[in-house]
């Protein structure tokens, strides 16, 4: 629609962008958000419905506009590889980077994707066709380094500090061995985000959303239109809010809202959801959120 984009969420971390769903014309939102051409590392597709995957060929062509782009990993349900390869063959579009496909299969155990920053977990949801929900977990960070303790133990500022921070034992000037736990606090958990759309309530949503710092959950309908949610395999805003509370989510952003509600009416979804879970808001096109570490609340960036 002229005033509403389709489903897509970009997670930006350390120069890389992990994209969740690519509805038609995702590259328009991408350009508006000035995300650049270089960072796109992963596209995780929930399911093969047009509003979640038709933008993928466009994003792939877009990424090919620079010299020597980084490789791209595409996660999705069975058929995602065929969808991309059929499009590529029929349209004969040029790709100048490596593409790795990972298709979900029954009995999948372990993460769908992992690099030196994050791991991505997927689980099947309950929609009108096979649909995957995602959880992205930043790796845990080492504990806080205490410079005063290090100095008290006779380790002066310098390369030895770095080695202790990386978990190595070092020798002090007088030869004593200093172990890292003498100066580094306990490890701190990384940030966790869930992306759950196109589903009825189902147990796997809890595993995806358990204690996340931010959950991007579908809030497609008001309770008054519950019968559409049930018939088409979607969540109401109220259901998304109740699940958030039970799963221990820190803050929830309602996404994939129905086009039956105008942009002005979206606040009704937020209002209904907030009666069941306090930290909820409606996500709108181009919204940007800073996801802070678990000890600080996440917040929207104006
Ligand atoms: Zn769908
Ligand atoms: Zn959808």
Coordinates of C-alpha atoms and ligand atoms in Angstrom, one line a residue:
X1 CA 0.0 0.0 0.0
X2 CA 1.2 3.6 -0.6
X3 CA 1.4 4.2 3.2
X4 CA 2.1 0.7 4.5
X5 CA 5.0 -1.6 3.7
X6 CA 4.9 -5.4 3.9
X7 CA 6.6 -7.6 6.5
X8 CA 10.3 -7.2 7.0
X9 CA 12.6 -6.7 10.0
X10 CA 16.3 -5.8 9.8
X11 CA 18.5 -6.5 12.8
X12 CA 21.7 -4.5 12.6
X13 CA 24.8 -5.6 14.6
X14 CA 28.5 -5.0 14.1
X15 CA 28.3 -3.9 10.4
X16 CA 26.1 -6.9 9.5
X17 CA 22.3 -7.0 8.8
X18 CA 20.2 -10.0 9.5
X19 CA 16.9 -9.6 7.7
X20 CA 13.7 -11.4 8.8
X21 CA 11.2 -11.8 6.0
X22 CA 11.3 -9.8 2.7
X23 CA 7.8 -8.9 1.7
X24 CA 7.3 -7.4 -1.7
X25 CA 9.3 -4.1 -2.2
X26 CA 11.4 -4.6 0.9
X27 CA 14.2 -2.7 -0.9
X28 CA 12.1 0.4 -0.8
X29 CA 12.1 0.3 3.0
X30 CA 15.7 -0.7 3.0
X31 CA 16.7 2.4 0.9
X32 CA 14.6 4.7 3.1
X33 CA 16.3 3.4 6.2
X34 CA 19.7 3.9 4.5
X35 CA 20.9 0.5 5.4
X36 CA 23.5 0.4 2.6
X37 CA 24.4 -2.3 0.2
X38 CA 27.2 -4.1 2.1
X39 CA 25.8 -5.4 5.3
X40 CA 23.1 -7.9 4.2
X41 CA 24.4 -11.2 5.5
X42 CA 21.3 -13.3 6.2
X43 CA 17.7 -13.5 5.1
X44 CA 15.5 -15.7 7.3
X45 CA 12.1 -16.3 5.6
X46 CA 9.2 -17.4 7.7
X47 CA 7.1 -19.0 5.0
X48 CA 6.2 -19.1 1.3
X49 CA 3.4 -16.6 1.3
X50 CA 3.8 -13.6 -1.0
X51 CA 3.7 -11.0 1.7
X52 CA 6.8 -12.6 3.3
X53 CA 9.0 -13.6 0.4
X54 CA 8.3 -11.7 -2.8
X55 CA 10.8 -9.1 -2.0
X56 CA 13.7 -11.6 -1.8
X57 CA 14.6 -11.6 -5.5
X58 CA 14.7 -7.7 -5.4
X59 CA 16.9 -7.7 -2.4
X60 CA 19.3 -10.2 -4.0
X61 CA 19.6 -8.1 -7.2
X62 CA 20.1 -5.0 -5.0
X63 CA 23.0 -6.7 -3.1
X64 CA 24.6 -7.5 -6.5
X65 CA 25.1 -3.8 -7.3
X66 CA 28.5 -3.5 -5.6
X67 CA 31.8 -5.2 -6.4
X68 CA 32.6 -8.3 -4.4
X69 CA 29.6 -8.4 -2.0
X70 CA 29.9 -10.8 1.0
X71 CA 28.2 -14.2 0.8
X72 CA 24.5 -14.4 1.7
X73 CA 22.7 -17.1 3.7
X74 CA 19.0 -17.7 3.1
X75 CA 17.0 -19.6 5.7
X76 CA 13.5 -20.8 5.2
X77 CA 11.0 -23.6 4.8
X78 CA 11.4 -26.4 2.3
X79 CA 10.9 -24.8 -1.1
X80 CA 12.8 -21.6 -0.4
X81 CA 15.7 -22.7 -2.5
X82 CA 13.5 -23.7 -5.4
X83 CA 11.6 -20.3 -5.2
X84 CA 14.9 -18.4 -5.4
X85 CA 16.5 -20.6 -8.1
X86 CA 13.4 -20.6 -10.3
X87 CA 13.1 -16.9 -10.1
X88 CA 16.8 -16.5 -10.9
X89 CA 16.6 -18.8 -13.9
X90 CA 13.4 -17.4 -15.4
X91 CA 14.4 -13.8 -14.9
X92 CA 18.1 -14.5 -15.6
X93 CA 19.3 -12.0 -12.9
X94 CA 22.9 -11.6 -12.1
X95 CA 24.3 -12.6 -8.7
X96 CA 28.0 -11.9 -8.0
X97 CA 28.3 -13.5 -4.5
X98 CA 27.9 -16.9 -2.9
X99 CA 24.4 -17.9 -1.7
X100 CA 24.0 -20.7 0.9
X101 CA 20.6 -22.1 1.5
X102 CA 19.4 -23.7 4.7
X103 CA 16.0 -25.3 4.4
X104 CA 14.2 -26.4 7.5
X105 CA 13.4 -30.1 7.8
X106 CA 11.5 -32.3 10.2
X107 CA 13.5 -33.2 13.3
X108 CA 15.9 -30.2 12.9
X109 CA 18.1 -30.0 16.0
X110 CA 20.3 -27.0 16.9
X111 CA 20.6 -23.5 15.5
X112 CA 19.6 -22.7 11.9
X113 CA 22.6 -20.3 11.6
X114 CA 25.6 -19.2 13.6
X115 CA 28.4 -16.8 13.1
X116 CA 30.9 -15.0 15.5
X117 CA 28.1 -12.6 16.7
X118 CA 24.8 -14.5 16.8
X119 CA 23.0 -17.7 16.6
X120 CA 19.5 -18.0 15.0
X121 CA 17.0 -20.6 16.2
X122 CA 13.8 -21.6 14.4
X123 CA 10.7 -23.5 15.3
X124 CA 7.5 -24.3 13.4
X125 CA 4.4 -22.3 14.1
X126 CA 0.7 -23.0 13.3
X127 CA -0.4 -21.3 10.1
X128 CA -2.3 -22.3 6.9
X129 CA 1.0 -23.6 5.6
X130 CA 4.4 -24.4 7.1
X131 CA 5.6 -21.3 8.9
X132 CA 8.8 -20.7 11.0
X133 CA 9.3 -18.4 13.9
X134 CA 12.8 -17.1 14.7
X135 CA 14.9 -16.2 17.7
X136 CA 18.2 -14.4 17.3
X137 CA 20.6 -14.6 20.2
X138 CA 23.7 -12.5 20.5
X139 CA 26.5 -14.5 22.0
X140 CA 27.2 -14.0 25.6
X141 CA 29.8 -11.3 26.5
X142 CA 32.7 -11.8 28.8
X143 CA 32.3 -10.4 32.3
X144 CA 33.3 -6.9 33.3
X145 CA 37.0 -6.2 33.8
X146 CA 37.9 -4.5 37.0
X147 CA 41.0 -2.3 36.4
X148 CA 41.4 -1.4 40.1
X149 CA 41.6 -5.1 41.1
X150 CA 44.1 -5.7 38.3
X151 CA 46.3 -2.8 39.5
X152 CA 46.1 -4.0 43.1
X153 CA 47.4 -7.4 41.9
X154 CA 50.3 -5.7 40.2
X155 CA 49.1 -5.9 36.6
X156 CA 49.6 -2.5 35.0
X157 CA 47.5 -1.3 32.1
X158 CA 48.7 -2.8 28.8
X159 CA 48.5 -6.0 26.8
X160 CA 48.1 -8.2 29.9
X161 CA 44.7 -6.5 30.5
X162 CA 43.5 -7.6 27.1
X163 CA 44.7 -11.2 27.7
X164 CA 42.9 -11.4 31.0
X165 CA 39.7 -10.0 29.4
X166 CA 39.9 -12.7 26.8
X167 CA 40.0 -15.3 29.6
X168 CA 43.7 -16.1 29.6
X169 CA 45.8 -16.4 32.8
X170 CA 48.9 -14.1 32.9
X171 CA 52.0 -13.7 35.1
X172 CA 52.4 -10.6 37.2
X173 CA 55.8 -8.8 37.4
X174 CA 56.8 -10.9 40.4
X175 CA 56.0 -14.1 38.6
X176 CA 52.6 -14.8 40.4
X177 CA 50.0 -16.4 38.1
X178 CA 46.8 -14.3 37.9
X179 CA 43.7 -16.1 36.7
X180 CA 41.1 -14.2 34.8
X181 CA 38.3 -14.7 37.3
X182 CA 40.4 -12.7 39.8
X183 CA 39.8 -9.5 37.8
X184 CA 36.8 -10.4 35.4
X185 CA 33.3 -10.7 36.7
X186 CA 30.8 -13.4 35.6
X187 CA 29.8 -13.6 31.9
X188 CA 26.9 -11.5 30.8
X189 CA 24.2 -12.7 28.5
X190 CA 23.9 -11.2 25.0
X191 CA 20.7 -9.7 23.7
X192 CA 17.9 -11.9 22.5
X193 CA 15.1 -11.0 20.0
X194 CA 12.1 -13.0 18.7
X195 CA 10.3 -12.6 15.4
X196 CA 7.0 -14.4 15.3
X197 CA 4.3 -13.8 12.6
X198 CA 1.5 -15.7 10.9
X199 CA 0.5 -18.2 13.5
X200 CA -2.2 -19.2 16.0
X201 CA -1.1 -19.5 19.6
X202 CA 1.1 -22.6 19.9
X203 CA 3.6 -23.9 22.4
X204 CA 6.7 -23.2 20.2
X205 CA 6.1 -19.4 20.4
X206 CA 7.0 -19.7 24.1
X207 CA 10.3 -21.3 23.4
X208 CA 11.0 -18.6 20.8
X209 CA 10.0 -15.7 23.1
X210 CA 11.2 -17.0 26.5
X211 CA 12.8 -14.0 28.3
X212 CA 13.7 -12.1 25.1
X213 CA 14.7 -8.4 25.4
X214 CA 12.3 -7.6 22.5
X215 CA 9.7 -9.7 20.8
X216 CA 8.4 -8.7 17.4
X217 CA 5.0 -10.5 17.4
X218 CA 2.2 -10.4 14.9
X219 CA -0.8 -8.4 16.3
X220 CA -2.9 -8.7 13.2
X221 CA -6.4 -8.2 14.5
X222 CA -8.5 -6.7 17.3
X223 CA -10.4 -9.2 19.4
X224 CA -13.6 -8.0 17.7
X225 CA -12.2 -9.6 14.5
X226 CA -11.0 -12.8 16.2
X227 CA -12.9 -15.0 13.7
X228 CA -10.5 -13.8 10.9
X229 CA -7.5 -14.6 13.0
X230 CA -8.8 -18.1 13.6
X231 CA -9.8 -18.7 10.0
X232 CA -6.6 -17.4 8.5
X233 CA -4.1 -18.6 11.0
X234 CA -3.1 -15.3 12.7
X235 CA -2.8 -13.8 16.2
X236 CA -4.9 -11.1 17.7
X237 CA -3.2 -8.2 19.5
X238 CA -4.7 -9.6 22.8
X239 CA -3.2 -13.0 22.2
X240 CA 0.2 -11.6 21.4
X241 CA 0.1 -9.6 24.6
X242 CA -0.9 -12.5 26.8
X243 CA 1.8 -14.7 25.3
X244 CA 4.4 -11.9 25.9
X245 CA 3.5 -11.8 29.6
X246 CA 3.6 -15.6 30.1
X247 CA 6.9 -15.9 28.1
X248 CA 8.6 -13.2 30.3
X249 CA 9.3 -10.9 27.3
X250 CA 10.8 -7.5 28.3
X251 CA 9.0 -5.5 25.6
X252 CA 6.8 -6.4 22.7
X253 CA 6.3 -4.7 19.3
X254 CA 3.2 -5.7 17.4
X255 CA 3.9 -6.2 13.7
X256 CA 2.1 -7.5 10.6
X257 CA -1.0 -5.6 11.5
X258 CA -4.0 -5.9 9.2
X259 CA -4.6 -3.4 6.4
X260 CA -8.2 -3.2 7.5
X261 CA -6.9 -0.8 10.1
X262 CA -5.7 2.6 8.9
X263 CA -2.5 4.0 10.3
X264 CA -4.6 6.1 12.7
X265 CA -6.5 3.1 13.9
X266 CA -3.3 1.1 14.8
X267 CA -3.3 2.6 18.3
X268 CA -6.5 0.6 19.0
X269 CA -4.4 -2.6 18.7
X270 CA -1.9 -1.1 21.1
X271 CA -4.6 -0.1 23.5
X272 CA -6.2 -3.5 23.6
X273 CA -2.8 -5.3 24.0
X274 CA -1.7 -3.0 26.8
X275 CA -4.6 -4.2 28.9
X276 CA -2.9 -7.6 29.0
X277 CA 0.8 -6.7 28.9
X278 CA 2.2 -3.3 29.9
X279 CA 5.3 -3.0 27.8
X280 CA 3.7 -3.2 24.3
X281 CA 3.5 -0.9 21.3
X282 CA 2.6 -1.1 17.7
X283 CA 5.4 -1.2 15.3
X284 CA 5.1 1.2 12.3
X285 CA 7.0 1.3 9.1
X286 CA 10.6 2.5 9.5
X287 CA 10.5 2.3 13.3
X288 CA 14.0 1.8 14.8
X289 CA 14.6 0.3 18.2
X290 CA 17.8 0.2 20.2
X291 CA 17.8 -3.2 21.9
X292 CA 19.8 -2.7 25.1
X293 CA 21.4 -5.3 27.3
X294 CA 19.1 -7.2 29.7
X295 CA 20.0 -4.9 32.6
X296 CA 18.7 -1.8 30.6
X297 CA 15.3 -1.5 29.0
X298 CA 14.9 -1.4 25.2
X299 CA 13.7 1.9 23.7
X300 CA 12.5 3.3 20.5
X301 CA 14.9 5.7 18.7
X302 CA 12.9 8.7 17.4
Ligands
LIG1 ZN1 1.0 -16.4 5.7
LIG2 ZN1 1.5 -12.8 6.4

